[in-house]
Amino acid sequence: MAAQSPRALSSATIPHEARFAAHLVEFVQRFGSDSAGAGEVRLFFAPGRVNLMGAHLDYNGGPVMPMAIDRGTFLALRPRSDGQMRIATSFEETEALLDLDDLCGGAAPLAEGCWWDYSVGVLLALNAGADGGIDCSRGFDLYYGGDLPIGAGLSSSASVSLVTGAALNAHFGLGLSVEDAIDAALWAERNFVGVMCGIMDPFAVGFAKPGSVLLLDCRDRSWEHVEIDADKYIVGIIDTMVRRELAKGEFNLRVAQCAEAFSVLSKHAPDAAFLSEVPLEVLCDHEADLQADVAKRARHVIEETLRTYEARDALKLGDVAAFGCAMFDAHESLRDLYDVSIDELNTIVEFARSQESVLGARLTGAGFGGCVAVILRAGAEEPFREAVTAAYAAKHKNEPRVAFYRGSPGLGEVAL
Ligand code: GLA
């Protein structure tokens, strides 16, 4: 894949919709209508994403195949006449009022363990990247909302970070590209919030295209869109509603285990720059040098890489059935080798496998709870929703949420 030239951050066109208007009404209810002459409200959108193939490969330099979805984060921004940053969300009552000079001028602040750490992290990254820093006298109110379930593995954090980057870019006139906003989001999540995530999520959010899967090579950041016939196939998400608090620690543990596997195996694979590039034969020959869990993680990464390349080739040929089979295989590997699945996710995938209308299914996101992604034949949505809900209810106490997606309107400012 060829490297892409930078894309202007403000280039997405997003149609006005009733839900955006409702967000503006909420903004005024929360912050009042008086802007003290500081400026008008502007509205921004960033989608969520579902990853279809390439699970836990991004931080191992492998290929990933996410698709942005038509749900996401809304962010209203209104300038203030002081140097304060006020942050609130429709999801909870707590809000923050922070001084831009304190944040950007003095000693580097620490994350507070709050949801607005993402916003502050992006602000700090943009301040560090701007010539002479941002103008701290130009405060603003931020009001977040949207229709993306939080913590469900649909990349709510990358969506929040990217929409913040888009809004602050517009407010401060920074002239950033999508890649710049992606880098700010990555810095915020890794260096401020403290999750050692890979590059997939912000790329999926930043380069959304309806009807297409993003094929991203995490070795060198090259990417291309691969179409999926939206008239014939539809992506469904079944949310188990299970949220795991331990996910951050478990995620970082997987990252560390992969690094350990690479440090041992790379001695026998001098051409490999990432774990995903270690040949399967090298793993087979030296598996005994690794601790049992570390060997399982390595096997998942190396086999999932090969599987994702095959799935990519199948999708390019329009063979969605073969692509779907690869999704089922990926789920088994996530369950048995990467140990990131849970009973609720397995119930849904096994049920989906028994349905003629389903081509593929697997857990999506980091795992430990969250959602299953399925590809099913268009038209089968409602019978599938009913059947999967009943099958799930027969085994588990909580009720799943089922939604269907057709691709995303992309990242950028909403024309009001
Ligand atoms: C989380 C991370 C991503 C990726 C997935 C697993 O969503 O944020 O970078 O590693 O898990 O594929």
Short mmCIF file of C-alpha atoms and ligand atoms in Angstrom, two decimals:
data_model
loop_
_atom_site.label_atom_id
_atom_site.label_comp_id
_atom_site.label_asym_id
_atom_site.label_seq_id
_atom_site.Cartn_x
_atom_site.Cartn_y
_atom_site.Cartn_z
CA MET A 1 0.00 0.00 0.00
CA ALA A 2 1.31 3.45 -0.84
CA ALA A 3 1.70 6.10 1.89
CA GLN A 4 -1.18 8.59 1.81
CA SER A 5 -0.69 12.34 1.63
CA PRO A 6 -2.00 14.29 4.67
CA ARG A 7 -5.68 15.12 4.62
CA ALA A 8 -7.10 18.45 5.86
CA LEU A 9 -8.92 17.95 9.14
CA SER A 10 -11.90 20.10 8.26
CA SER A 11 -12.69 18.39 4.95
CA ALA A 12 -15.48 16.01 6.04
CA THR A 13 -19.02 17.05 5.17
CA ILE A 14 -21.58 15.84 7.62
CA PRO A 15 -25.28 16.27 6.92
CA HIS A 16 -27.31 18.13 9.47
CA GLU A 17 -29.54 15.78 11.42
CA ALA A 18 -32.17 16.18 14.10
CA ARG A 19 -29.92 14.55 16.68
CA PHE A 20 -27.33 17.27 16.23
CA ALA A 21 -29.98 19.93 16.78
CA ALA A 22 -31.02 18.20 19.99
CA HIS A 23 -27.42 18.31 21.21
CA LEU A 24 -27.32 22.07 20.69
CA VAL A 25 -30.53 22.46 22.69
CA GLU A 26 -28.92 20.45 25.52
CA PHE A 27 -25.82 22.63 25.32
CA VAL A 28 -27.89 25.75 25.97
CA GLN A 29 -29.80 24.02 28.78
CA ARG A 30 -26.51 23.13 30.46
CA PHE A 31 -24.44 26.27 29.83
CA GLY A 32 -27.07 28.96 29.15
CA SER A 33 -27.55 31.01 25.98
CA ASP A 34 -25.30 33.94 26.92
CA SER A 35 -21.90 33.71 25.27
CA ALA A 36 -20.96 37.24 26.47
CA GLY A 37 -20.18 38.11 22.88
CA ALA A 38 -17.33 35.61 22.77
CA GLY A 39 -18.65 33.71 19.76
CA GLU A 40 -21.17 31.25 18.38
CA VAL A 41 -21.55 27.56 19.18
CA ARG A 42 -19.92 25.17 16.68
CA LEU A 43 -20.67 21.45 16.47
CA PHE A 44 -18.33 18.56 15.66
CA PHE A 45 -18.79 14.82 15.11
CA ALA A 46 -16.49 11.80 15.32
CA PRO A 47 -17.69 8.22 14.64
CA GLY A 48 -17.02 5.10 16.67
CA ARG A 49 -15.57 2.02 15.03
CA VAL A 50 -15.98 -1.72 14.95
CA ASN A 51 -12.94 -3.87 14.20
CA LEU A 52 -13.73 -6.77 11.88
CA MET A 53 -10.31 -8.43 11.52
CA GLY A 54 -6.85 -8.03 13.02
CA ALA A 55 -7.55 -8.36 16.75
CA HIS A 56 -4.81 -7.05 19.04
CA LEU A 57 -2.50 -6.65 16.07
CA ASP A 58 -2.10 -2.88 15.95
CA TYR A 59 0.43 -2.69 18.78
CA ASN A 60 2.20 -5.69 17.22
CA GLY A 61 2.67 -4.03 13.82
CA GLY A 62 0.09 -6.20 12.03
CA PRO A 63 -2.77 -5.48 9.59
CA VAL A 64 -6.18 -4.43 10.95
CA MET A 65 -9.57 -4.02 9.25
CA PRO A 66 -11.84 -1.67 11.22
CA MET A 67 -14.98 0.05 9.93
CA ALA A 68 -16.26 3.37 11.27
CA ILE A 69 -19.92 3.30 12.27
CA ASP A 70 -22.71 5.84 11.96
CA ARG A 71 -22.80 6.43 15.70
CA GLY A 72 -20.36 8.55 17.54
CA THR A 73 -19.54 11.54 19.70
CA PHE A 74 -21.05 14.99 19.31
CA LEU A 75 -19.13 17.96 20.67
CA ALA A 76 -20.43 21.51 20.90
CA LEU A 77 -17.81 24.23 21.45
CA ARG A 78 -18.46 27.86 22.32
CA PRO A 79 -15.68 30.38 22.88
CA ARG A 80 -15.45 32.13 26.29
CA SER A 81 -14.17 35.61 26.98
CA ASP A 82 -11.83 34.34 29.71
CA GLY A 83 -9.03 31.76 29.68
CA GLN A 84 -11.07 28.91 31.14
CA MET A 85 -11.94 25.53 29.67
CA ARG A 86 -15.29 24.21 30.90
CA ILE A 87 -16.07 20.57 30.09
CA ALA A 88 -19.36 18.72 30.54
CA THR A 89 -21.12 15.71 29.05
CA SER A 90 -24.69 14.56 28.61
CA PHE A 91 -23.67 11.21 30.18
CA GLU A 92 -23.09 12.46 33.72
CA GLU A 93 -23.49 15.42 36.02
CA THR A 94 -19.86 16.08 36.94
CA GLU A 95 -18.11 18.82 35.01
CA ALA A 96 -14.75 20.55 35.12
CA LEU A 97 -13.62 24.19 34.96
CA LEU A 98 -9.90 24.36 34.23
CA ASP A 99 -7.58 27.30 33.64
CA LEU A 100 -5.76 27.13 30.31
CA ASP A 101 -2.70 28.96 31.68
CA ASP A 102 -2.42 26.49 34.54
CA LEU A 103 -2.76 23.55 32.17
CA CYS A 104 -0.47 24.72 29.40
CA GLY A 105 1.82 27.28 31.03
CA GLY A 106 3.20 25.62 34.13
CA ALA A 107 4.32 22.21 35.29
CA ALA A 108 2.75 19.38 33.28
CA PRO A 109 -0.57 18.43 34.94
CA LEU A 110 -1.37 14.84 35.86
CA ALA A 111 -4.39 12.86 34.71
CA GLU A 112 -7.17 12.85 37.32
CA GLY A 113 -8.72 9.50 36.43
CA CYS A 114 -11.82 11.30 35.04
CA TRP A 115 -13.49 11.05 31.68
CA TRP A 116 -12.19 14.53 30.72
CA ASP A 117 -8.58 13.31 30.92
CA TYR A 118 -8.95 12.58 27.19
CA SER A 119 -9.90 16.19 26.44
CA VAL A 120 -7.09 17.59 28.60
CA GLY A 121 -4.60 15.14 27.06
CA VAL A 122 -5.51 16.24 23.53
CA LEU A 123 -5.27 19.91 24.54
CA LEU A 124 -1.78 19.33 25.99
CA ALA A 125 -0.64 17.49 22.87
CA LEU A 126 -1.90 20.29 20.60
CA ASN A 127 -0.33 22.94 22.82
CA ALA A 128 3.03 21.16 22.65
CA GLY A 129 2.78 20.93 18.86
CA ALA A 130 1.65 24.54 18.22
CA ASP A 131 4.29 27.16 17.45
CA GLY A 132 4.63 29.13 20.71
CA GLY A 133 1.78 27.09 22.26
CA ILE A 134 -1.93 27.85 22.05
CA ASP A 135 -3.37 31.25 22.96
CA CYS A 136 -4.41 30.63 26.59
CA SER A 137 -6.63 33.73 26.71
CA ARG A 138 -9.08 32.05 24.30
CA GLY A 139 -11.14 29.88 26.62
CA PHE A 140 -14.07 27.69 25.57
CA ASP A 141 -16.97 25.57 26.77
CA LEU A 142 -17.10 21.94 25.60
CA TYR A 143 -20.25 19.84 25.77
CA TYR A 144 -19.98 16.17 24.78
CA GLY A 145 -22.78 13.76 23.92
CA GLY A 146 -23.72 11.29 21.23
CA ASP A 147 -25.05 7.82 20.67
CA LEU A 148 -22.02 5.58 21.16
CA PRO A 149 -22.11 3.17 24.08
CA ILE A 150 -19.22 3.98 26.44
CA GLY A 151 -16.68 1.28 27.25
CA ALA A 152 -18.28 -1.24 24.88
CA GLY A 153 -15.27 -1.74 22.62
CA LEU A 154 -16.55 0.63 19.92
CA SER A 155 -13.72 3.05 20.49
CA SER A 156 -15.49 5.72 22.46
CA SER A 157 -12.15 7.03 23.73
CA ALA A 158 -10.65 7.54 20.26
CA SER A 159 -13.95 9.11 19.16
CA VAL A 160 -13.83 11.57 22.09
CA SER A 161 -10.16 12.35 21.48
CA LEU A 162 -10.55 12.89 17.74
CA VAL A 163 -13.64 15.06 18.05
CA THR A 164 -11.77 17.15 20.63
CA GLY A 165 -8.83 17.53 18.23
CA ALA A 166 -11.18 18.62 15.43
CA ALA A 167 -12.94 21.18 17.66
CA LEU A 168 -9.74 22.66 19.14
CA ASN A 169 -8.17 22.80 15.69
CA ALA A 170 -11.09 24.92 14.51
CA HIS A 171 -11.19 27.07 17.66
CA PHE A 172 -7.47 27.92 17.68
CA GLY A 173 -7.06 27.90 13.87
CA LEU A 174 -4.22 25.37 14.06
CA GLY A 175 -4.47 24.10 10.47
CA LEU A 176 -3.98 20.46 11.49
CA SER A 177 -4.26 17.43 9.23
CA VAL A 178 -6.21 14.30 10.21
CA GLU A 179 -2.84 12.63 10.92
CA ASP A 180 -1.94 15.44 13.37
CA ALA A 181 -5.23 14.91 15.21
CA ILE A 182 -4.56 11.15 15.27
CA ASP A 183 -1.14 11.72 16.81
CA ALA A 184 -2.62 14.05 19.44
CA ALA A 185 -5.23 11.39 20.31
CA LEU A 186 -2.54 8.71 20.60
CA TRP A 187 -0.37 10.91 22.81
CA ALA A 188 -3.35 11.67 25.06
CA GLU A 189 -4.32 8.03 25.50
CA ARG A 190 -0.80 6.63 25.94
CA ASN A 191 1.08 9.40 27.72
CA PHE A 192 -1.66 11.12 29.68
CA VAL A 193 -4.43 8.58 30.34
CA GLY A 194 -1.92 5.70 30.45
CA VAL A 195 -3.39 3.04 28.11
CA MET A 196 -0.69 1.68 25.79
CA CYS A 197 -3.10 1.39 22.86
CA GLY A 198 -2.16 0.83 19.23
CA ILE A 199 -2.89 3.08 16.28
CA MET A 200 -6.02 1.37 14.93
CA ASP A 201 -8.79 3.26 16.69
CA PRO A 202 -7.88 6.86 15.85
CA PHE A 203 -7.10 5.85 12.25
CA ALA A 204 -10.49 4.12 11.93
CA VAL A 205 -12.25 7.18 13.33
CA GLY A 206 -10.16 9.69 11.36
CA PHE A 207 -10.45 8.02 7.94
CA ALA A 208 -14.04 6.80 8.01
CA LYS A 209 -15.74 6.17 4.67
CA PRO A 210 -19.31 4.84 4.38
CA GLY A 211 -19.53 1.37 2.83
CA SER A 212 -15.81 0.69 3.35
CA VAL A 213 -13.54 -1.14 5.71
CA LEU A 214 -10.22 0.57 6.45
CA LEU A 215 -7.27 -1.70 5.78
CA LEU A 216 -4.47 -0.28 7.90
CA ASP A 217 -0.94 -1.66 7.96
CA CYS A 218 0.29 -0.84 11.45
CA ARG A 219 3.94 -1.37 10.48
CA ASP A 220 4.12 1.80 8.43
CA ARG A 221 0.68 3.44 8.79
CA SER A 222 -0.19 2.92 5.11
CA TRP A 223 -3.90 2.38 4.49
CA GLU A 224 -6.57 1.93 1.88
CA HIS A 225 -10.35 1.51 1.82
CA VAL A 226 -11.85 -1.86 0.85
CA GLU A 227 -15.50 -1.78 -0.12
CA ILE A 228 -18.11 -4.07 1.36
CA ASP A 229 -21.37 -4.30 -0.56
CA ALA A 230 -23.77 -2.43 1.74
CA ASP A 231 -26.82 -3.51 -0.30
CA LYS A 232 -26.10 -7.16 0.46
CA TYR A 233 -24.37 -7.18 3.85
CA ILE A 234 -24.86 -5.34 7.08
CA VAL A 235 -22.72 -5.10 10.19
CA GLY A 236 -24.49 -5.78 13.48
CA ILE A 237 -23.24 -5.16 16.99
CA ILE A 238 -24.52 -7.15 19.94
CA ASP A 239 -23.57 -5.42 23.16
CA THR A 240 -23.40 -7.83 26.13
CA MET A 241 -23.70 -4.77 28.44
CA VAL A 242 -20.89 -6.34 30.48
CA ARG A 243 -18.25 -3.74 31.38
CA ARG A 244 -15.01 -4.81 33.01
CA GLU A 245 -13.09 -2.39 35.21
CA LEU A 246 -9.97 -4.54 34.98
CA ALA A 247 -9.75 -4.07 31.22
CA LYS A 248 -7.03 -1.38 31.32
CA GLY A 249 -4.66 -3.50 33.44
CA GLU A 250 -5.36 -6.66 31.41
CA PHE A 251 -4.86 -4.76 28.16
CA ASN A 252 -1.48 -3.39 29.26
CA LEU A 253 -0.51 -6.91 30.40
CA ARG A 254 -1.18 -8.27 26.89
CA VAL A 255 0.98 -5.48 25.43
CA ALA A 256 3.80 -6.41 27.84
CA GLN A 257 3.48 -10.15 27.10
CA CYS A 258 3.73 -9.50 23.36
CA ALA A 259 6.83 -7.36 23.91
CA GLU A 260 8.35 -10.19 25.93
CA ALA A 261 7.56 -12.74 23.21
CA PHE A 262 9.11 -10.49 20.60
CA SER A 263 12.31 -9.98 22.61
CA VAL A 264 12.85 -13.77 22.71
CA LEU A 265 11.64 -14.73 19.21
CA SER A 266 13.28 -11.86 17.34
CA LYS A 267 16.70 -13.38 18.13
CA HIS A 268 15.73 -16.16 15.71
CA ALA A 269 14.00 -13.88 13.19
CA PRO A 270 16.42 -11.04 12.45
CA ASP A 271 14.25 -9.60 9.68
CA ALA A 272 11.20 -9.15 11.92
CA ALA A 273 10.65 -5.63 13.22
CA PHE A 274 7.41 -6.59 15.02
CA LEU A 275 5.94 -9.72 16.60
CA SER A 276 3.45 -9.92 13.70
CA GLU A 277 6.40 -10.44 11.33
CA VAL A 278 7.91 -13.40 13.17
CA PRO A 279 7.45 -16.50 10.93
CA LEU A 280 5.17 -19.20 12.34
CA GLU A 281 8.00 -21.79 12.03
CA VAL A 282 10.18 -19.68 14.34
CA LEU A 283 7.43 -19.71 16.96
CA CYS A 284 6.97 -23.48 16.60
CA ASP A 285 10.72 -24.07 17.00
CA HIS A 286 11.14 -21.83 20.06
CA GLU A 287 7.77 -21.94 21.82
CA ALA A 288 9.38 -23.79 24.72
CA ASP A 289 11.60 -20.74 25.45
CA LEU A 290 8.48 -18.74 26.33
CA GLN A 291 6.26 -18.92 29.40
CA ALA A 292 3.03 -20.76 28.57
CA ASP A 293 0.80 -17.66 28.54
CA VAL A 294 3.32 -15.64 26.57
CA ALA A 295 3.56 -18.41 23.95
CA LYS A 296 -0.24 -18.42 23.57
CA ARG A 297 -0.31 -14.64 23.04
CA ALA A 298 2.45 -14.93 20.42
CA ARG A 299 0.61 -17.70 18.57
CA HIS A 300 -2.55 -15.60 18.42
CA VAL A 301 -0.65 -12.61 17.01
CA ILE A 302 1.28 -14.56 14.38
CA GLU A 303 -1.71 -16.65 13.21
CA GLU A 304 -4.13 -13.70 13.30
CA THR A 305 -1.74 -11.76 11.07
CA LEU A 306 -1.78 -14.54 8.44
CA ARG A 307 -5.56 -14.88 8.82
CA THR A 308 -6.11 -11.15 8.34
CA TYR A 309 -4.08 -11.07 5.12
CA GLU A 310 -6.20 -13.97 3.81
CA ALA A 311 -9.40 -12.21 4.90
CA ARG A 312 -8.24 -9.02 3.15
CA ASP A 313 -7.66 -10.93 -0.10
CA ALA A 314 -11.09 -12.57 0.21
CA LEU A 315 -12.86 -9.24 0.78
CA LYS A 316 -11.10 -7.64 -2.15
CA LEU A 317 -12.47 -10.46 -4.32
CA GLY A 318 -15.96 -9.91 -2.86
CA ASP A 319 -15.84 -13.26 -1.01
CA VAL A 320 -17.63 -12.13 2.15
CA ALA A 321 -18.31 -15.75 3.16
CA ALA A 322 -14.55 -16.47 3.42
CA PHE A 323 -14.07 -13.18 5.27
CA GLY A 324 -16.79 -14.24 7.73
CA CYS A 325 -15.13 -17.63 8.35
CA ALA A 326 -11.94 -15.78 9.27
CA MET A 327 -13.94 -13.78 11.83
CA PHE A 328 -15.16 -17.00 13.51
CA ASP A 329 -11.57 -18.32 13.60
CA ALA A 330 -10.36 -15.03 15.07
CA HIS A 331 -12.90 -15.33 17.86
CA GLU A 332 -11.70 -18.81 18.78
CA SER A 333 -8.16 -17.55 18.95
CA LEU A 334 -9.15 -14.59 21.12
CA ARG A 335 -11.02 -16.98 23.40
CA ASP A 336 -8.44 -19.77 23.66
CA LEU A 337 -5.07 -18.14 23.04
CA TYR A 338 -5.41 -14.47 23.92
CA ASP A 339 -7.83 -15.10 26.82
CA VAL A 340 -9.83 -11.92 26.34
CA SER A 341 -13.30 -13.37 25.82
CA ILE A 342 -16.01 -14.02 28.39
CA ASP A 343 -18.99 -16.41 28.48
CA GLU A 344 -21.47 -13.78 27.35
CA LEU A 345 -19.45 -13.03 24.19
CA ASN A 346 -18.96 -16.74 23.47
CA THR A 347 -22.70 -17.40 23.77
CA ILE A 348 -23.43 -14.79 21.11
CA VAL A 349 -20.72 -15.95 18.70
CA GLU A 350 -21.78 -19.58 19.00
CA PHE A 351 -25.41 -18.67 18.40
CA ALA A 352 -24.46 -16.50 15.42
CA ARG A 353 -22.52 -19.43 13.94
CA SER A 354 -25.74 -21.48 13.89
CA GLN A 355 -27.63 -18.86 11.86
CA GLU A 356 -27.81 -19.11 8.09
CA SER A 357 -28.10 -15.34 7.75
CA VAL A 358 -24.78 -14.75 9.55
CA LEU A 359 -21.51 -14.85 7.62
CA GLY A 360 -19.12 -14.11 10.47
CA ALA A 361 -18.95 -13.08 14.12
CA ARG A 362 -16.31 -12.30 16.73
CA LEU A 363 -15.76 -10.16 19.77
CA THR A 364 -14.67 -6.67 18.81
CA GLY A 365 -12.43 -4.22 20.65
CA ALA A 366 -10.11 -5.25 23.44
CA GLY A 367 -12.48 -7.87 24.90
CA PHE A 368 -13.16 -8.64 28.60
CA GLY A 369 -16.80 -7.65 27.95
CA GLY A 370 -18.29 -5.29 25.40
CA CYS A 371 -19.61 -6.32 21.99
CA VAL A 372 -19.72 -8.98 19.30
CA ALA A 373 -19.57 -7.83 15.68
CA VAL A 374 -21.49 -9.86 13.10
CA ILE A 375 -21.79 -9.61 9.32
CA LEU A 376 -25.19 -10.70 8.17
CA ARG A 377 -27.23 -10.71 5.01
CA ALA A 378 -29.16 -7.45 4.59
CA GLY A 379 -32.85 -7.98 5.33
CA ALA A 380 -32.22 -10.49 8.13
CA GLU A 381 -31.78 -7.82 10.80
CA GLU A 382 -35.07 -8.11 12.68
CA PRO A 383 -35.36 -11.94 12.83
CA PHE A 384 -31.73 -12.05 13.94
CA ARG A 385 -32.28 -9.42 16.63
CA GLU A 386 -35.18 -11.39 18.10
CA ALA A 387 -33.43 -14.75 17.92
CA VAL A 388 -30.13 -13.63 19.40
CA THR A 389 -31.87 -11.79 22.22
CA ALA A 390 -33.85 -14.93 23.11
CA ALA A 391 -30.78 -17.21 22.89
CA TYR A 392 -28.85 -14.86 25.15
CA ALA A 393 -31.70 -14.51 27.68
CA ALA A 394 -31.84 -18.29 28.01
CA LYS A 395 -28.29 -18.31 29.43
CA HIS A 396 -27.54 -14.91 30.97
CA LYS A 397 -29.32 -12.47 33.25
CA ASN A 398 -28.68 -9.13 31.53
CA GLU A 399 -30.29 -8.16 28.24
CA PRO A 400 -28.08 -7.51 25.19
CA ARG A 401 -28.50 -4.49 22.92
CA VAL A 402 -28.51 -5.16 19.21
CA ALA A 403 -27.82 -2.47 16.61
CA PHE A 404 -27.07 -2.43 12.89
CA TYR A 405 -24.73 -0.06 11.11
CA ARG A 406 -24.17 1.15 7.59
CA GLY A 407 -20.93 3.11 7.82
CA SER A 408 -20.08 6.54 9.03
CA PRO A 409 -20.52 10.14 7.95
CA GLY A 410 -16.90 10.78 9.06
CA LEU A 411 -14.98 13.16 11.30
CA GLY A 412 -15.36 16.91 11.18
CA GLU A 413 -17.48 19.99 11.74
CA VAL A 414 -21.24 19.72 11.31
CA ALA A 415 -22.76 22.31 8.99
CA LEU A 416 -25.47 24.07 11.01
C1 GLA B 1 -8.42 -1.65 22.01
C2 GLA B 1 -7.24 -0.75 21.65
C3 GLA B 1 -6.86 -0.92 20.17
C4 GLA B 1 -6.68 -2.38 19.80
C5 GLA B 1 -7.88 -3.21 20.27
C6 GLA B 1 -7.69 -4.69 20.08
O1 GLA B 1 -9.58 -1.22 21.38
O2 GLA B 1 -7.55 0.59 21.90
O3 GLA B 1 -5.69 -0.15 19.90
O4 GLA B 1 -5.48 -2.86 20.33
O5 GLA B 1 -8.15 -2.99 21.65
O6 GLA B 1 -7.64 -5.03 18.73
#
